Coordinates of C-alpha atoms in Angstrom, one line a residue:
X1 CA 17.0 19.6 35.7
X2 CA 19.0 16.8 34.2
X3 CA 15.9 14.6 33.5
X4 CA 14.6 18.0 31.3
X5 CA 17.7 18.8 29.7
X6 CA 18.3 14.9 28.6
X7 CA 14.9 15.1 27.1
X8 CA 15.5 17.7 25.2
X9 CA 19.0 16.0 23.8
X10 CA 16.1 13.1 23.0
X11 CA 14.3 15.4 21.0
X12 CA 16.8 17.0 19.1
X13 CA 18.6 13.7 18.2
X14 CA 14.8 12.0 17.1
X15 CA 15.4 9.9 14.7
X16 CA 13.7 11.6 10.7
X17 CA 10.3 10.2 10.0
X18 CA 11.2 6.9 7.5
X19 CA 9.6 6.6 4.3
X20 CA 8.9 2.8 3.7
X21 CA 7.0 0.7 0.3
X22 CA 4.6 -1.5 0.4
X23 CA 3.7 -3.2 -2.7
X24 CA 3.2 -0.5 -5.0
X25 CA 2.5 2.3 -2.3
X26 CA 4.3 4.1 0.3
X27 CA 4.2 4.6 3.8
X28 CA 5.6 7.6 6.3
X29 CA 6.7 5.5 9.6
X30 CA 3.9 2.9 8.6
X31 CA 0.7 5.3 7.3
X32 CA -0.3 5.5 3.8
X33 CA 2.2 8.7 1.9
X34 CA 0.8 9.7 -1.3
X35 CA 3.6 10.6 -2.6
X36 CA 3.1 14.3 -4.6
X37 CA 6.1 16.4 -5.6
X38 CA 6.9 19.3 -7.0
X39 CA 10.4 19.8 -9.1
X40 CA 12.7 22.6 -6.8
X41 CA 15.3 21.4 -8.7
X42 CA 17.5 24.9 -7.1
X43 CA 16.5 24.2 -3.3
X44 CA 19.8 23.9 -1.8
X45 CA 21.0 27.3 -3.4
X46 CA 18.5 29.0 -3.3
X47 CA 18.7 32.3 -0.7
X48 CA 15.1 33.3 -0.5
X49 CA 14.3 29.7 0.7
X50 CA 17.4 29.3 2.9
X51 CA 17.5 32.7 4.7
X52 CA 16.4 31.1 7.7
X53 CA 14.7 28.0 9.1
X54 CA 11.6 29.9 9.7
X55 CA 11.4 31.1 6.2
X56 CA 12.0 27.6 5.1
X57 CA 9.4 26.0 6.9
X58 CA 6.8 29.1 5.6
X59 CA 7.3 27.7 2.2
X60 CA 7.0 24.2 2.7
X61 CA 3.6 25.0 4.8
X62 CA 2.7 26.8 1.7
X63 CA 3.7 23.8 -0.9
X64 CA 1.6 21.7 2.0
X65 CA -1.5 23.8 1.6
X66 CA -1.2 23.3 -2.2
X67 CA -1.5 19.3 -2.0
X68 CA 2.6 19.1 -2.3
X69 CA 4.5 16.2 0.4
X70 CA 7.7 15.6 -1.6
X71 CA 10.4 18.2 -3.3
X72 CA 12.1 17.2 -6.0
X73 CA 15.6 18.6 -5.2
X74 CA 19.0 18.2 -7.0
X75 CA 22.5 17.7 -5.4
X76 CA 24.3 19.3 -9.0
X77 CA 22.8 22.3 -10.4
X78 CA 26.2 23.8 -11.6
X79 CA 24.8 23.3 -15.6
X80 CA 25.7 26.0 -18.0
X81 CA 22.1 26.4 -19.2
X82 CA 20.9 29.9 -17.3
X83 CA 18.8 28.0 -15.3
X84 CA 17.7 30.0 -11.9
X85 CA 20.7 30.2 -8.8
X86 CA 23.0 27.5 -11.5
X87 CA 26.4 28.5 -10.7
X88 CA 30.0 26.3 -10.8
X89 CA 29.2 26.4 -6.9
X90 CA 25.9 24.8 -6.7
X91 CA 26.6 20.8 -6.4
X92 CA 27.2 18.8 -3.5
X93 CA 30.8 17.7 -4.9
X94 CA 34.4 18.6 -5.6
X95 CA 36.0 16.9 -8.6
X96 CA 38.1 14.5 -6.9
X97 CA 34.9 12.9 -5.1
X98 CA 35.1 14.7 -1.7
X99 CA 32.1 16.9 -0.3
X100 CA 31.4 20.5 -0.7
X101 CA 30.6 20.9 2.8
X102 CA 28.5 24.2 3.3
X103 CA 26.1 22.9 0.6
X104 CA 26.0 19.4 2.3
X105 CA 25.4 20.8 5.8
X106 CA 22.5 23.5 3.8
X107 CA 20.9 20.4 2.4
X108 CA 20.8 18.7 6.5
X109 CA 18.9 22.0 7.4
X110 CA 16.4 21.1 4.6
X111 CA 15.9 17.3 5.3
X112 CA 15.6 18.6 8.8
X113 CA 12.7 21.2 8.1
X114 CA 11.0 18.7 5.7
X115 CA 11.0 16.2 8.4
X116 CA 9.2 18.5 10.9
X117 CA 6.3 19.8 8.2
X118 CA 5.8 16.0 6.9
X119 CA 7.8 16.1 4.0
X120 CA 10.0 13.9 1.7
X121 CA 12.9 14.9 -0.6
X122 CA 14.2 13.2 -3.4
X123 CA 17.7 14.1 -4.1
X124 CA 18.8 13.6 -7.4
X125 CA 22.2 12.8 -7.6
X126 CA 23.8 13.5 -11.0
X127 CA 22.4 15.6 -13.9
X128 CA 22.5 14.6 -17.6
X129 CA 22.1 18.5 -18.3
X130 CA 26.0 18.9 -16.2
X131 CA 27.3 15.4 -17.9
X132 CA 26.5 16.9 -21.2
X133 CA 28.7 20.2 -20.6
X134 CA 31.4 17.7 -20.1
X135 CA 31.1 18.8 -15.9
X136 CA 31.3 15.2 -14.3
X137 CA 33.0 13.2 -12.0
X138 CA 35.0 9.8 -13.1
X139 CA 34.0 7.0 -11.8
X140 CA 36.5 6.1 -8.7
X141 CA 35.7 10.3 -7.3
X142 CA 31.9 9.4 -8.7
X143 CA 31.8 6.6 -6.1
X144 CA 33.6 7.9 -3.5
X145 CA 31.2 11.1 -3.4
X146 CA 28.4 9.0 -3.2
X147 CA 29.6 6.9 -0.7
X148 CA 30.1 9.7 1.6
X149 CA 27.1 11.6 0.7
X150 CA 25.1 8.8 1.6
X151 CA 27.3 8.2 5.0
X152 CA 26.5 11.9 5.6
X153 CA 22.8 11.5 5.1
X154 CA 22.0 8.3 6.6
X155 CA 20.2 9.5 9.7
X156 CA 17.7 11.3 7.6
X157 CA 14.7 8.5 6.3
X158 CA 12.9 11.0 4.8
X159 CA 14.9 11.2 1.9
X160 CA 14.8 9.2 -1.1
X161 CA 18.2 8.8 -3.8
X162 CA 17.4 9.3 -7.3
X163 CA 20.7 8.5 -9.3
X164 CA 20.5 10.5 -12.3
X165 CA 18.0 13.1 -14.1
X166 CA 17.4 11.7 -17.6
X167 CA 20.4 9.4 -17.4
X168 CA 21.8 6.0 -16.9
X169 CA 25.9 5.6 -16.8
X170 CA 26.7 3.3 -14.0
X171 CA 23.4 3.1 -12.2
X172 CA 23.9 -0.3 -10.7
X173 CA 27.8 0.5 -9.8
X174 CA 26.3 3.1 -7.6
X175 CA 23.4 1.4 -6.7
X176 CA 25.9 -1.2 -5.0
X177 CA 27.4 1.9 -3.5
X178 CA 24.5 3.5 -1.8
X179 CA 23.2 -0.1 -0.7
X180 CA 26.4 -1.0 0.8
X181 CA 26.8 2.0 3.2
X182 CA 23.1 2.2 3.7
X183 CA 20.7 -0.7 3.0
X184 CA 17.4 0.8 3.9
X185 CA 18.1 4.1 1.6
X186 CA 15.6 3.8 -1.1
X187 CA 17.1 4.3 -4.4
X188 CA 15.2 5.4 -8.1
X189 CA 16.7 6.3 -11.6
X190 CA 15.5 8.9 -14.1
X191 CA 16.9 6.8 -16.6
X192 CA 16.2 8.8 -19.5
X193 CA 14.4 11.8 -21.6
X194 CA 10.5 11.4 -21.8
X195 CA 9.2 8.0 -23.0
X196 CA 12.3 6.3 -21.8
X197 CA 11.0 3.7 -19.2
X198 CA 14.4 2.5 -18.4
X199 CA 15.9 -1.3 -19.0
X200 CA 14.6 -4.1 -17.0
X201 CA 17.8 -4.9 -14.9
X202 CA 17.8 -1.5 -13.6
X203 CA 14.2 -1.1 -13.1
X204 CA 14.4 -4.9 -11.2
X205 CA 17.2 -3.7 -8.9
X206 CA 15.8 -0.1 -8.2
X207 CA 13.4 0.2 -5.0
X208 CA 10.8 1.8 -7.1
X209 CA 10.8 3.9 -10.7
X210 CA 11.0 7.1 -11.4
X211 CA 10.6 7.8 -15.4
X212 CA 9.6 10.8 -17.6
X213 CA 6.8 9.4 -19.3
X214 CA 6.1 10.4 -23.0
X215 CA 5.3 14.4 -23.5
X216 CA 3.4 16.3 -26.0
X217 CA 5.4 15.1 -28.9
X218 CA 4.0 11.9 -28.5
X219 CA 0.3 12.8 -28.4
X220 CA -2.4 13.1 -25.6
X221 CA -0.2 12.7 -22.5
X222 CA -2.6 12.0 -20.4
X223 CA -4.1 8.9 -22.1
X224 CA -0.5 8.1 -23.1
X225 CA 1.3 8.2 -19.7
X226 CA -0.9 6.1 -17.6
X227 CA -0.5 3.2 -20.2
X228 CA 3.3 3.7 -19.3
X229 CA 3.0 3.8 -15.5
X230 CA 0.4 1.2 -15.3
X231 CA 2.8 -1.2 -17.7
X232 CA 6.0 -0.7 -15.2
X233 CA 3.6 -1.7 -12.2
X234 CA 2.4 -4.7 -13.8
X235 CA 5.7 -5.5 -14.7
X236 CA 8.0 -4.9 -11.9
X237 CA 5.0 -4.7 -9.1
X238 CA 6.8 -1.8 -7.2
X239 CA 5.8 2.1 -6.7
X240 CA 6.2 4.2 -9.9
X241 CA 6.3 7.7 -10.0
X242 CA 5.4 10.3 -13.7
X243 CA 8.7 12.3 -12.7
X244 CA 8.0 15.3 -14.6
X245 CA 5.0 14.7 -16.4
X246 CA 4.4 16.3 -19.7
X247 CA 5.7 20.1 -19.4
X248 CA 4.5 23.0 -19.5
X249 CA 5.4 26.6 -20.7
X250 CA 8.6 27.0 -22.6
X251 CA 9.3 24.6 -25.6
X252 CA 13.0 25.4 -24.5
X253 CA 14.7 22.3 -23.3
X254 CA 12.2 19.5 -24.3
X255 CA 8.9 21.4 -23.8
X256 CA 5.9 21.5 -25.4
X257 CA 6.0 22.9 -29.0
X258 CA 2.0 23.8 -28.6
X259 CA 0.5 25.7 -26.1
X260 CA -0.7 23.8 -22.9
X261 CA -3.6 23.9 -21.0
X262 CA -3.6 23.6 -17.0
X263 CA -6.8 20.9 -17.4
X264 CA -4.1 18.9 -19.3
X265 CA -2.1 18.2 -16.5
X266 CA -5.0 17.8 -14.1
X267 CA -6.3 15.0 -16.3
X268 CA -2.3 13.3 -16.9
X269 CA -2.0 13.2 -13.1
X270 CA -5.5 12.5 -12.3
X271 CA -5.1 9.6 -14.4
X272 CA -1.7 8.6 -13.6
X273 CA -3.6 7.8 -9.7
X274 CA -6.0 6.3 -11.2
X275 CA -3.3 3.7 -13.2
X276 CA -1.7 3.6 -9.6
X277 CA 1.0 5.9 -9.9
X278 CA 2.3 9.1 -8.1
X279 CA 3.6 12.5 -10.1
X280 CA 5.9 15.1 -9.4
X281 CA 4.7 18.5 -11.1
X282 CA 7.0 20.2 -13.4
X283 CA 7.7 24.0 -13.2
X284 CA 8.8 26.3 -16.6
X285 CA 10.5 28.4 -14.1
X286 CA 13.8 26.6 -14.4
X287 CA 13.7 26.4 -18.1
X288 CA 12.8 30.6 -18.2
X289 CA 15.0 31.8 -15.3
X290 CA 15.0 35.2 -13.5
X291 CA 13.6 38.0 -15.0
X292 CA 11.4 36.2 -17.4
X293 CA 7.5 35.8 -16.8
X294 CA 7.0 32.5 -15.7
X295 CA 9.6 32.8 -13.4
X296 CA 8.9 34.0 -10.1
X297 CA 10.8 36.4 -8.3
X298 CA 12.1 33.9 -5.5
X299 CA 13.3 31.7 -7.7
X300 CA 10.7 29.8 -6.0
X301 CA 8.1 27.5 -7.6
X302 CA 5.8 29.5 -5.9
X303 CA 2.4 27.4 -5.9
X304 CA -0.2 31.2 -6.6
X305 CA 2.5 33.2 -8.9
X306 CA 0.9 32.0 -12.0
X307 CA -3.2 31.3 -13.0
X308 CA -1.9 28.6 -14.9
X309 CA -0.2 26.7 -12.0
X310 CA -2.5 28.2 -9.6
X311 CA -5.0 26.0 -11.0
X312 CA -2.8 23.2 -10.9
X313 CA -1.8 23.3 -7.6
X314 CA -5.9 24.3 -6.7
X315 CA -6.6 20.4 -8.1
X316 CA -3.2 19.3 -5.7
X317 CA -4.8 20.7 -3.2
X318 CA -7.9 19.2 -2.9
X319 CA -6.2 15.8 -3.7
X320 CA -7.9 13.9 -1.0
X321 CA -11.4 14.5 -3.1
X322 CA -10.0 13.1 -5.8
X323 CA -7.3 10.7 -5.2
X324 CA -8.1 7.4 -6.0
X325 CA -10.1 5.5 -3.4
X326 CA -10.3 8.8 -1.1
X327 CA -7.8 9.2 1.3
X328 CA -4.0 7.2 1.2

C-alpha cells in the first residue's frame, strides 16, 4: 500500500520532458523535436481552452493531428488593440514586479498538459504591442517579475523564454536574470518587426533566434525568408526559428496589403526547412477578433475553421513527408 501510493507521489512529481539544442536542431529528452508552432498568443485566458484539463488536452491532440508540437503563448496580452480575451487582467504581472498568481498557477496547468501530449511552449515575456500603450513595467519591478516567474517555472523543461514580441529594451539585463536563477532555461528574442534579424551581441548571447523574417512588403516571402534564416545559421550556428512568417488575412497590424494564398505559406515554410530552420504559423484571428470571420468562435486557432488554414495545417500535418531529410 505504501510502495503503491509512493509511486504514485513519483509519478505526479516526474520531472517535465526537457527540450535541449544540438547544433542547429533540437531535441525532446535527447530525440530529434522539429520544432512547429502555432501563435496562441491568448492561451492562458482563454476559457474555452481552460474549462478543464480534459478540454485542454482535446485541443492540443487536435493541434498534434495538424503537424503542431509547440504553442506560441504570451505571458502579457493586456494590449488595448481588441485583440481576442485582451483585457487589463490578462498578464502574468502586477506593476510593482510581483506575480498575478491565478494566471501563473493557469499557465502550470498548461505546461503541465503540454508536457503529457509532447508539447513545448514558448512563453513570450513582454509585448511591444503593451510597451507601445505606455502599459510596462520599469526595470527594477521588470526584473524582479522575471526573476520570480522564472523561479516559479523552473521545474517545467518544456518551456522555452522568449523576451520580447518585436522588441529589444534590456534583453541582456534580463537575459542575465533568467540565466542566473535558471541556467538551463533556454532563452530567444523577437527582437523586432518583420525583417529585423536582431544585433549580433544579442543574437550571440541568446540560446537560439527567434526573428520575424521580411513579409509581403518586401516581396516573395518565401524566397526572401530562407535567405534570412539560412544567413543567421551560418552566422551564429544555433537553431533559428521564422517566428511568424509572412501573415496572412488582415492587412491590420502589419499584414499583408494583397491577398494571400495558403500555397504561399506552404512554400515559405517548406523552404525555411529546407534552409534549416523551424516556423511558427501565424493566425489573423488575433488581428480580427470575435465576431469577425476569420476568427473562430473559441477564440481558438482552430486548425479546420477556415479552407485557407485548413490547407495549411493539411501540409503541417503530413510534415514527416516533407520535412527535410524525412523524419527529425
Amino acid at each position: 500500500m505504501i510502495c503503491v501510493a509512493f509511486a504514485g507521489i513519483m509519478t505526479a512529481m516526474a520531472p517535465a520532458a526537457e527540450l535541449t539544442i544540438s547544433g542547429t536542431r533540437f531535441q525532446l529528452d535527447g530525440k530529434p523535436f522539429p520544432f512547429t508552432g502555432v501563435s496562441f498568443f491568448n492561451a492562458i485566458y482563454n476559457p474555452t481552452f481552460n474549462a478543464s484539463p480534459e478540454v485542454r488536452r482535446e485541443w492540443l491532440g487536435q493541434f498534434s493531428r495538424h503537424g503542431i508540437n509547440v504553442l506560441r503563448v504570451w505571458a502579457q496580452w493586456d494590449n488595448r488593440r481588441g485583440f481576442v480575451d485582451a483585457s487589463p487582467e490578462a498578464t502574468l504581472y502586477h506593476p510593482d514586479g510581483t506575480l498575478r498568481a491565478g494566471n501563473v498557477d493557469r499557465l502550470k496547468e498548461i505546461l503541465k498538459d503540454a508536457d503529457a501530449t509532447g508539447f513545448v511552449i514558448e512563453l513570450c515575456l513582454f509585448s511591444q504591442e503593451s510597451y507601445a500603450h505606455h502599459i510596462r513595467l520599469d526595470p527594477d519591478p521588470q526584473d524582479k517579475a522575471v526573476a520570480a516567474l522564472t523561479n516559479e517555472l523552473k521545474p517545467w523543461r518544456n518551456l522555452v523564454f522568449q523576451i520580447w514580441n518585436e522588441k529589444s529594451l534590456r534583453t541582456l539585463d534580463m537575459l542575465r536574470v533568467i540565466k542566473a536563477h535558471d541556467p538551463k532555461r533556454l532563452v530567444t528574442n523577437s527582437p523586432g518587426f518583420a525583417g529585423d534579424l536582431g544585433k549580433d551581441d544579442e543574437n550571440a548571447a541568446l540560446d537560439f533566434l527567434t526573428p520575424h523574417t521580411s513579409r509581403q512588403g518586401a516581396g516573395r516571402t518565401w524566397e526572401i525568408a530562407p535567405r534570412e534564416i539560412a544567413s543567421l545559421l551560418k552566422k551564429f550556428n544555433k537553431p533559428v526559428v521564422d517566428d511568424e512568417p509572412a501573415r496572412n488575412g488582415t492587412s491590420k497590424f502589419g499584414g499583408p496589403k494583397e491577398a494571400t494564398q495558403p500555397i504561399d505559406h506552404i512554400l515559405h515554410m517548406h523552404a525555411v526547412w529546407e534552409a534549416g530552420g523551424h516556423s511558427v504559423y501565424h493566425h489573423d484571428m488575433f488581428q480580427t477578433g470575435y465576431g469577425t470571420p476569420a476568427c473562430p468562435p473559441s477564440g481558438i486557432p482552430e486548425p479546420d475553421f477556415s479552407p485557407y488554414h485548413g490547407a495549411v495545417f493539411d501540409f503541417l500535418a503530413n510534415r514527416e513527408r516533407y520535412w527535410v531529410g524525412g523524419k527529425e
